[in-house]
Amino acid sequence: DRAAVRTALGNLAANAVRLAPSGSLISLSCGEHAGWAWAAVSDEGPGIPAHLHERVFERGWRGRHDRDRDRAAAPDQRGLGLTISRQLTEAHGGLLTIDSEEGAGSTFTIWLPMAPDARTDDVVGRDHLHPLAQPWQALRLADHQPA
């Protein structure tokens, strides 16, 4: 369902745009790895401490940086975007992972199986929350290699 995947990815991008500092880099990348298609949104925002990684997907959860924002500037932010993105991804047999460190930005990745025998063990850890494979890092390195 292209519309559902577009919605999931759009929610990730909207969060990155809202939380990343002005003038910082937000990147969208995609590819294939170990029988999975993936699409990642990376930002240079405030990042999320490891002990909160599972909580970010809870309905209504808002991080400190969201709560500190002027509510008048974003009254429609209800903490549903990541929950919806995860539900839409899982409805397609996929996974939504987080790679984030406080003060170092975040990468959220949608993983969708390309074949019925695609193994989750090839791309995510046992917690199904953190990626084992980080193919977007190879893309970033390729972009910065000297000519």
CSV table of N, CA, C and O in Angstrom, one decimal, residues 1-111:
chain,number,residue,atom,x,y,z
A,1,ASP,N,0.8,-1.2,0.0
A,1,ASP,CA,0.0,0.0,0.0
A,1,ASP,C,0.9,1.2,0.0
A,1,ASP,O,1.4,1.6,1.0
A,2,ARG,N,1.1,1.8,-1.2
A,2,ARG,CA,2.0,2.9,-1.3
A,2,ARG,C,1.6,4.1,-0.4
A,2,ARG,O,2.5,4.8,0.1
A,3,ALA,N,0.3,4.4,-0.3
A,3,ALA,CA,-0.1,5.5,0.5
A,3,ALA,C,0.2,5.4,1.9
A,3,ALA,O,0.7,6.3,2.6
A,4,ALA,N,0.1,4.2,2.5
A,4,ALA,CA,0.4,3.9,3.9
A,4,ALA,C,1.9,4.1,4.1
A,4,ALA,O,2.3,4.7,5.1
A,5,VAL,N,2.7,3.5,3.2
A,5,VAL,CA,4.2,3.7,3.3
A,5,VAL,C,4.6,5.1,3.2
A,5,VAL,O,5.4,5.6,3.9
A,6,ARG,N,4.0,5.8,2.3
A,6,ARG,CA,4.2,7.3,2.1
A,6,ARG,C,3.9,8.0,3.4
A,6,ARG,O,4.6,8.9,3.9
A,7,THR,N,2.8,7.7,4.0
A,7,THR,CA,2.3,8.3,5.3
A,7,THR,C,3.4,8.0,6.4
A,7,THR,O,3.8,8.9,7.1
A,8,ALA,N,3.8,6.8,6.5
A,8,ALA,CA,4.8,6.4,7.5
A,8,ALA,C,6.1,7.2,7.3
A,8,ALA,O,6.6,7.8,8.3
A,9,LEU,N,6.6,7.2,6.1
A,9,LEU,CA,7.8,8.0,5.8
A,9,LEU,C,7.6,9.5,6.0
A,9,LEU,O,8.5,10.2,6.5
A,10,GLY,N,6.4,10.0,5.6
A,10,GLY,CA,6.1,11.4,5.8
A,10,GLY,C,6.1,11.8,7.3
A,10,GLY,O,6.6,12.9,7.6
A,11,ASN,N,5.6,10.9,8.1
A,11,ASN,CA,5.6,11.2,9.6
A,11,ASN,C,7.1,11.3,10.1
A,11,ASN,O,7.4,12.2,10.9
A,12,LEU,N,7.9,10.4,9.6
A,12,LEU,CA,9.3,10.5,10.1
A,12,LEU,C,10.0,11.7,9.6
A,12,LEU,O,10.8,12.4,10.3
A,13,ALA,N,9.8,12.1,8.3
A,13,ALA,CA,10.4,13.3,7.8
A,13,ALA,C,9.8,14.6,8.5
A,13,ALA,O,10.6,15.5,8.8
A,14,ALA,N,8.5,14.6,8.8
A,14,ALA,CA,8.0,15.8,9.5
A,14,ALA,C,8.6,15.9,10.9
A,14,ALA,O,8.9,17.0,11.3
A,15,ASN,N,8.8,14.8,11.6
A,15,ASN,CA,9.5,14.9,12.9
A,15,ASN,C,10.9,15.5,12.8
A,15,ASN,O,11.3,16.3,13.6
A,16,ALA,N,11.6,15.0,11.8
A,16,ALA,CA,13.0,15.5,11.6
A,16,ALA,C,13.0,17.0,11.3
A,16,ALA,O,13.8,17.7,11.9
A,17,VAL,N,12.1,17.4,10.4
A,17,VAL,CA,12.0,18.8,10.1
A,17,VAL,C,11.7,19.7,11.3
A,17,VAL,O,12.2,20.7,11.6
A,18,ARG,N,10.7,19.2,12.1
A,18,ARG,CA,10.3,19.9,13.3
A,18,ARG,C,11.3,20.0,14.4
A,18,ARG,O,11.5,21.0,15.0
A,19,LEU,N,12.1,19.0,14.5
A,19,LEU,CA,13.1,18.9,15.7
A,19,LEU,C,14.5,19.3,15.4
A,19,LEU,O,15.2,19.6,16.3
A,20,ALA,N,14.9,19.1,14.1
A,20,ALA,CA,16.3,19.4,13.8
A,20,ALA,C,16.6,21.0,13.8
A,20,ALA,O,15.7,21.7,13.5
A,21,PRO,N,17.7,21.4,14.3
A,21,PRO,CA,18.0,22.8,14.3
A,21,PRO,C,18.0,23.4,12.9
A,21,PRO,O,18.3,22.7,11.9
A,22,SER,N,17.7,24.7,12.8
A,22,SER,CA,17.7,25.4,11.6
A,22,SER,C,19.1,25.3,10.9
A,22,SER,O,20.1,25.4,11.6
A,23,GLY,N,19.1,25.0,9.6
A,23,GLY,CA,20.4,24.9,8.9
A,23,GLY,C,21.1,23.6,9.0
A,23,GLY,O,22.1,23.4,8.4
A,24,SER,N,20.5,22.6,9.8
A,24,SER,CA,21.2,21.3,9.9
A,24,SER,C,20.7,20.4,8.7
A,24,SER,O,19.8,20.7,8.0
A,25,LEU,N,21.4,19.3,8.6
A,25,LEU,CA,21.1,18.4,7.5
A,25,LEU,C,20.1,17.3,7.9
A,25,LEU,O,20.2,16.7,9.0
A,26,ILE,N,19.1,17.1,7.0
A,26,ILE,CA,18.1,16.0,7.2
A,26,ILE,C,18.3,15.2,5.9
A,26,ILE,O,18.3,15.8,4.8
A,27,SER,N,18.5,13.9,6.0
A,27,SER,CA,18.7,13.1,4.8
A,27,SER,C,17.7,12.0,4.8
A,27,SER,O,17.3,11.4,5.8
A,28,LEU,N,17.2,11.7,3.6
A,28,LEU,CA,16.3,10.6,3.3
A,28,LEU,C,17.1,9.7,2.4
A,28,LEU,O,17.7,10.1,1.4
A,29,SER,N,17.2,8.4,2.7
A,29,SER,CA,17.9,7.5,1.9
A,29,SER,C,17.1,6.2,1.8
A,29,SER,O,16.3,5.9,2.7
A,30,CYS,N,17.4,5.4,0.8
A,30,CYS,CA,16.7,4.1,0.7
A,30,CYS,C,17.6,3.1,-0.1
A,30,CYS,O,18.6,3.5,-0.7
A,31,GLY,N,17.2,1.8,0.0
A,31,GLY,CA,18.0,0.8,-0.7
A,31,GLY,C,17.5,-0.6,-0.3
A,31,GLY,O,16.3,-0.7,0.2
A,32,GLU,N,18.3,-1.5,-0.6
A,32,GLU,CA,18.0,-2.9,-0.3
A,32,GLU,C,19.1,-3.5,0.5
A,32,GLU,O,20.3,-3.2,0.3
A,33,HIS,N,18.8,-4.4,1.5
A,33,HIS,CA,19.8,-5.1,2.2
A,33,HIS,C,19.2,-6.4,2.7
A,33,HIS,O,18.2,-6.5,3.4
A,34,ALA,N,19.9,-7.5,2.4
A,34,ALA,CA,19.6,-8.9,2.9
A,34,ALA,C,18.1,-9.2,2.8
A,34,ALA,O,17.5,-9.8,3.7
A,35,GLY,N,17.5,-8.9,1.6
A,35,GLY,CA,16.2,-9.3,1.3
A,35,GLY,C,15.1,-8.3,1.8
A,35,GLY,O,13.9,-8.6,1.8
A,36,TRP,N,15.6,-7.2,2.3
A,36,TRP,CA,14.7,-6.1,2.8
A,36,TRP,C,14.9,-4.8,2.0
A,36,TRP,O,16.0,-4.5,1.7
A,37,ALA,N,13.8,-4.1,1.8
A,37,ALA,CA,13.9,-2.8,1.3
A,37,ALA,C,13.8,-1.9,2.5
A,37,ALA,O,13.2,-2.2,3.5
A,38,TRP,N,14.6,-0.8,2.5
A,38,TRP,CA,14.6,0.1,3.6
A,38,TRP,C,14.5,1.6,3.1
A,38,TRP,O,15.0,1.9,2.0
A,39,ALA,N,14.0,2.4,4.0
A,39,ALA,CA,14.0,3.8,3.8
A,39,ALA,C,14.3,4.5,5.1
A,39,ALA,O,13.6,4.1,6.1
A,40,ALA,N,15.2,5.4,5.1
A,40,ALA,CA,15.7,6.0,6.4
A,40,ALA,C,15.6,7.5,6.3
A,40,ALA,O,15.8,8.1,5.3
A,41,VAL,N,15.2,8.1,7.5
A,41,VAL,CA,15.2,9.5,7.7
A,41,VAL,C,16.2,9.8,8.8
A,41,VAL,O,16.1,9.3,9.9
A,42,SER,N,17.2,10.6,8.5
A,42,SER,CA,18.3,10.9,9.5
A,42,SER,C,18.3,12.4,9.7
A,42,SER,O,18.1,13.2,8.8
A,43,ASP,N,18.5,12.8,10.9
A,43,ASP,CA,18.6,14.3,11.2
A,43,ASP,C,19.7,14.5,12.2
A,43,ASP,O,20.3,13.6,12.7
A,44,GLU,N,20.0,15.8,12.3
A,44,GLU,CA,21.0,16.3,13.3
A,44,GLU,C,20.4,17.0,14.5
A,44,GLU,O,20.9,17.9,15.0
A,45,GLY,N,19.2,16.4,14.8
A,45,GLY,CA,18.4,17.0,15.9
A,45,GLY,C,19.0,16.7,17.3
A,45,GLY,O,20.1,16.2,17.4
A,46,PRO,N,18.2,16.8,18.3
A,46,PRO,CA,18.6,16.6,19.7
A,46,PRO,C,19.0,15.2,20.1
A,46,PRO,O,19.6,14.9,21.0
A,47,GLY,N,18.5,14.2,19.3
A,47,GLY,CA,18.7,12.8,19.6
A,47,GLY,C,17.8,12.4,20.8
A,47,GLY,O,17.2,13.2,21.4
A,48,ILE,N,17.9,11.1,21.0
A,48,ILE,CA,17.0,10.5,22.0
A,48,ILE,C,17.9,9.6,22.9
A,48,ILE,O,18.6,8.7,22.3
A,49,PRO,N,17.9,9.7,24.2
A,49,PRO,CA,18.7,8.8,25.1
A,49,PRO,C,18.2,7.4,24.9
A,49,PRO,O,17.0,7.1,24.7
A,50,ALA,N,19.1,6.4,25.0
A,50,ALA,CA,18.8,5.0,24.8
A,50,ALA,C,17.7,4.5,25.7
A,50,ALA,O,16.9,3.7,25.2
A,51,HIS,N,17.6,5.0,26.9
A,51,HIS,CA,16.6,4.4,27.8
A,51,HIS,C,15.1,4.8,27.4
A,51,HIS,O,14.2,4.3,27.9
A,52,LEU,N,15.0,5.8,26.4
A,52,LEU,CA,13.7,6.2,25.9
A,52,LEU,C,13.4,5.6,24.5
A,52,LEU,O,12.3,5.9,24.0
A,53,HIS,N,14.3,4.8,23.9
A,53,HIS,CA,14.0,4.4,22.6
A,53,HIS,C,12.7,3.6,22.4
A,53,HIS,O,12.0,3.9,21.4
A,54,GLU,N,12.4,2.8,23.3
A,54,GLU,CA,11.1,2.0,23.1
A,54,GLU,C,9.9,2.9,23.4
A,54,GLU,O,8.9,2.8,22.7
A,55,ARG,N,10.1,3.9,24.2
A,55,ARG,CA,8.9,4.8,24.6
A,55,ARG,C,8.5,5.7,23.4
A,55,ARG,O,7.4,6.1,23.3
A,56,VAL,N,9.4,6.0,22.5
A,56,VAL,CA,9.1,7.0,21.4
A,56,VAL,C,8.0,6.5,20.6
A,56,VAL,O,7.3,7.3,19.9
A,57,PHE,N,7.7,5.2,20.6
A,57,PHE,CA,6.7,4.6,19.7
A,57,PHE,C,5.3,4.5,20.5
A,57,PHE,O,4.4,4.0,19.9
A,58,GLU,N,5.3,4.9,21.7
A,58,GLU,CA,4.1,4.8,22.5
A,58,GLU,C,3.1,6.0,22.1
A,58,GLU,O,3.6,7.1,21.8
A,59,ARG,N,1.9,5.6,22.0
A,59,ARG,CA,0.8,6.6,21.6
A,59,ARG,C,0.9,7.8,22.6
A,59,ARG,O,0.9,7.6,23.8
A,60,GLY,N,1.0,9.0,22.1
A,60,GLY,CA,1.0,10.2,22.9
A,60,GLY,C,2.3,10.6,23.5
A,60,GLY,O,2.4,11.7,24.1
A,61,TRP,N,3.3,9.8,23.3
A,61,TRP,CA,4.6,10.2,23.9
A,61,TRP,C,5.2,11.3,23.2
A,61,TRP,O,5.2,11.4,22.0
A,62,ARG,N,5.7,12.3,24.0
A,62,ARG,CA,6.4,13.5,23.4
A,62,ARG,C,7.7,13.6,24.1
A,62,ARG,O,7.7,13.6,25.4
A,63,GLY,N,8.8,13.8,23.4
A,63,GLY,CA,10.1,14.0,24.0
A,63,GLY,C,10.2,15.4,24.7
A,63,GLY,O,9.4,16.3,24.5
A,64,ARG,N,11.3,15.5,25.4
A,64,ARG,CA,11.5,16.8,26.2
A,64,ARG,C,11.6,17.9,25.2
A,64,ARG,O,11.0,19.0,25.5
A,65,HIS,N,12.2,17.8,24.0
A,65,HIS,CA,12.3,18.9,23.1
A,65,HIS,C,11.0,19.3,22.5
A,65,HIS,O,10.7,20.5,22.2
A,66,ASP,N,10.1,18.3,22.4
A,66,ASP,CA,8.7,18.6,21.9
A,66,ASP,C,8.0,19.4,23.0
A,66,ASP,O,7.3,20.3,22.8
A,67,ARG,N,8.1,18.9,24.2
A,67,ARG,CA,7.4,19.5,25.4
A,67,ARG,C,7.8,20.9,25.6
A,67,ARG,O,7.1,21.8,26.1
A,68,ASP,N,9.1,21.1,25.4
A,68,ASP,CA,9.7,22.5,25.7
A,68,ASP,C,9.3,23.5,24.6
A,68,ASP,O,9.4,24.7,24.9
A,69,ARG,N,8.8,23.0,23.5
A,69,ARG,CA,8.5,24.0,22.4
A,69,ARG,C,7.3,24.8,22.8
A,69,ARG,O,6.4,24.3,23.6
A,70,ASP,N,7.1,25.9,22.2
A,70,ASP,CA,6.0,26.7,22.4
A,70,ASP,C,4.7,26.0,21.9
A,70,ASP,O,4.6,25.8,20.7
A,71,ARG,N,3.8,25.6,22.7
A,71,ARG,CA,2.6,24.9,22.3
A,71,ARG,C,1.8,25.7,21.3
A,71,ARG,O,1.1,25.1,20.5
A,72,ALA,N,1.8,27.0,21.4
A,72,ALA,CA,1.1,27.8,20.5
A,72,ALA,C,1.6,27.7,19.0
A,72,ALA,O,0.9,27.8,18.1
A,73,ALA,N,2.9,27.4,18.9
A,73,ALA,CA,3.5,27.2,17.6
A,73,ALA,C,3.2,25.9,17.0
A,73,ALA,O,3.2,25.8,15.8
A,74,ALA,N,2.9,24.9,17.8
A,74,ALA,CA,2.6,23.6,17.3
A,74,ALA,C,1.5,22.9,18.1
A,74,ALA,O,1.7,21.9,18.7
A,75,PRO,N,0.3,23.5,18.1
A,75,PRO,CA,-0.8,23.0,18.9
A,75,PRO,C,-1.3,21.6,18.4
A,75,PRO,O,-2.0,20.9,19.2
A,76,ASP,N,-1.1,21.2,17.2
A,76,ASP,CA,-1.6,20.0,16.7
A,76,ASP,C,-0.7,18.8,16.9
A,76,ASP,O,-1.0,17.7,16.4
A,77,GLN,N,0.4,19.0,17.5
A,77,GLN,CA,1.4,17.9,17.8
A,77,GLN,C,0.9,17.1,19.0
A,77,GLN,O,0.9,17.5,20.1
A,78,ARG,N,0.5,15.8,18.7
A,78,ARG,CA,-0.1,15.0,19.7
A,78,ARG,C,0.7,13.8,20.0
A,78,ARG,O,0.3,12.9,20.8
A,79,GLY,N,1.9,13.6,19.5
A,79,GLY,CA,2.7,12.5,19.8
A,79,GLY,C,2.2,11.2,19.1
A,79,GLY,O,2.3,10.1,19.7
A,80,LEU,N,1.6,11.3,17.9
A,80,LEU,CA,1.1,10.1,17.3
A,80,LEU,C,1.9,9.6,16.1
A,80,LEU,O,1.7,8.5,15.6
A,81,GLY,N,2.7,10.5,15.5
A,81,GLY,CA,3.4,10.2,14.3
A,81,GLY,C,4.2,8.9,14.3
A,81,GLY,O,4.1,8.1,13.3
A,82,LEU,N,5.1,8.7,15.3
A,82,LEU,CA,5.9,7.5,15.3
A,82,LEU,C,5.0,6.3,15.6
A,82,LEU,O,5.3,5.2,15.0
A,83,THR,N,4.0,6.4,16.4
A,83,THR,CA,3.1,5.3,16.6
A,83,THR,C,2.4,4.9,15.3
A,83,THR,O,2.4,3.7,15.0
A,84,ILE,N,1.9,5.8,14.6
A,84,ILE,CA,1.2,5.5,13.3
A,84,ILE,C,2.2,4.9,12.3
A,84,ILE,O,1.9,3.9,11.7
A,85,SER,N,3.4,5.5,12.3
A,85,SER,CA,4.4,5.0,11.3
A,85,SER,C,4.8,3.5,11.7
A,85,SER,O,4.9,2.7,10.8
A,86,ARG,N,4.9,3.2,12.9
A,86,ARG,CA,5.2,1.9,13.3
A,86,ARG,C,4.1,0.9,13.0
A,86,ARG,O,4.3,-0.2,12.4
A,87,GLN,N,2.8,1.3,13.3
A,87,GLN,CA,1.7,0.5,13.0
A,87,GLN,C,1.5,0.2,11.5
A,87,GLN,O,1.3,-0.9,11.1
A,88,LEU,N,1.7,1.2,10.7
A,88,LEU,CA,1.6,1.1,9.2
A,88,LEU,C,2.7,0.1,8.7
A,88,LEU,O,2.5,-0.7,7.8
A,89,THR,N,3.9,0.3,9.2
A,89,THR,CA,5.0,-0.5,8.8
A,89,THR,C,4.8,-2.0,9.2
A,89,THR,O,5.0,-2.9,8.4
A,90,GLU,N,4.4,-2.2,10.4
A,90,GLU,CA,4.2,-3.6,10.9
A,90,GLU,C,3.0,-4.2,10.1
A,90,GLU,O,3.0,-5.4,9.9
A,91,ALA,N,2.0,-3.4,9.7
A,91,ALA,CA,0.9,-4.0,8.9
A,91,ALA,C,1.4,-4.5,7.6
A,91,ALA,O,0.7,-5.4,7.0
A,92,HIS,N,2.5,-4.1,7.1
A,92,HIS,CA,3.1,-4.6,5.9
A,92,HIS,C,4.2,-5.7,6.1
A,92,HIS,O,5.0,-6.0,5.3
A,93,GLY,N,4.2,-6.2,7.4
A,93,GLY,CA,5.2,-7.2,7.7
A,93,GLY,C,6.6,-6.6,8.0
A,93,GLY,O,7.6,-7.4,8.0
A,94,GLY,N,6.7,-5.3,8.1
A,94,GLY,CA,7.9,-4.7,8.3
A,94,GLY,C,8.3,-4.3,9.7
A,94,GLY,O,7.5,-4.6,10.7
A,95,LEU,N,9.3,-3.5,9.9
A,95,LEU,CA,9.8,-3.1,11.2
A,95,LEU,C,10.2,-1.6,11.0
A,95,LEU,O,10.7,-1.2,10.0
A,96,LEU,N,10.1,-0.9,12.1
A,96,LEU,CA,10.5,0.5,12.2
A,96,LEU,C,11.6,0.5,13.3
A,96,LEU,O,11.3,0.2,14.5
A,97,THR,N,12.8,0.9,13.0
A,97,THR,CA,13.9,0.9,13.9
A,97,THR,C,14.4,2.3,14.2
A,97,THR,O,14.1,3.3,13.4
A,98,ILE,N,15.0,2.5,15.3
A,98,ILE,CA,15.6,3.7,15.8
A,98,ILE,C,17.1,3.6,16.0
A,98,ILE,O,17.5,2.6,16.6
A,99,ASP,N,17.9,4.5,15.6
A,99,ASP,CA,19.3,4.6,15.9
A,99,ASP,C,19.5,6.1,16.3
A,99,ASP,O,19.4,7.0,15.5
A,100,SER,N,19.7,6.3,17.6
A,100,SER,CA,19.7,7.6,18.1
A,100,SER,C,20.6,7.7,19.4
A,100,SER,O,20.6,6.7,20.1
A,101,GLU,N,21.2,8.8,19.5
A,101,GLU,CA,22.0,9.1,20.7
A,101,GLU,C,21.7,10.6,21.1
A,101,GLU,O,21.7,11.4,20.2
A,102,GLU,N,21.5,10.8,22.3
A,102,GLU,CA,21.3,12.2,22.8
A,102,GLU,C,22.4,13.1,22.4
A,102,GLU,O,23.6,12.8,22.5
A,103,GLY,N,22.0,14.2,21.7
A,103,GLY,CA,23.0,15.2,21.3
A,103,GLY,C,23.6,14.8,19.9
A,103,GLY,O,24.4,15.6,19.4
A,104,ALA,N,23.2,13.7,19.3
A,104,ALA,CA,23.9,13.3,18.1
A,104,ALA,C,22.9,13.0,16.9
A,104,ALA,O,23.2,12.4,16.0
A,105,GLY,N,21.6,13.4,17.1
A,105,GLY,CA,20.7,13.1,16.0
A,105,GLY,C,20.0,11.8,16.1
A,105,GLY,O,20.3,11.0,17.0
A,106,SER,N,19.2,11.5,15.1
A,106,SER,CA,18.4,10.2,15.0
A,106,SER,C,18.3,9.8,13.6
A,106,SER,O,18.3,10.6,12.7
A,107,THR,N,18.2,8.4,13.5
A,107,THR,CA,17.8,7.8,12.2
A,107,THR,C,16.7,6.8,12.5
A,107,THR,O,16.9,6.0,13.3
A,108,PHE,N,15.6,7.0,11.8
A,108,PHE,CA,14.5,6.1,11.9
A,108,PHE,C,14.5,5.4,10.5
A,108,PHE,O,14.5,6.0,9.5
A,109,THR,N,14.4,4.1,10.5
A,109,THR,CA,14.4,3.3,9.3
A,109,THR,C,13.2,2.4,9.2
A,109,THR,O,12.9,1.6,10.2
A,110,ILE,N,12.5,2.4,8.1
A,110,ILE,CA,11.4,1.5,7.8
A,110,ILE,C,12.0,0.4,7.0
A,110,ILE,O,12.7,0.6,6.0
A,111,TRP,N,11.8,-0.8,7.5
A,111,TRP,CA,12.3,-2.1,6.8
A,111,TRP,C,11.1,-2.8,6.3
A,111,TRP,O,10.2,-3.1,7.1
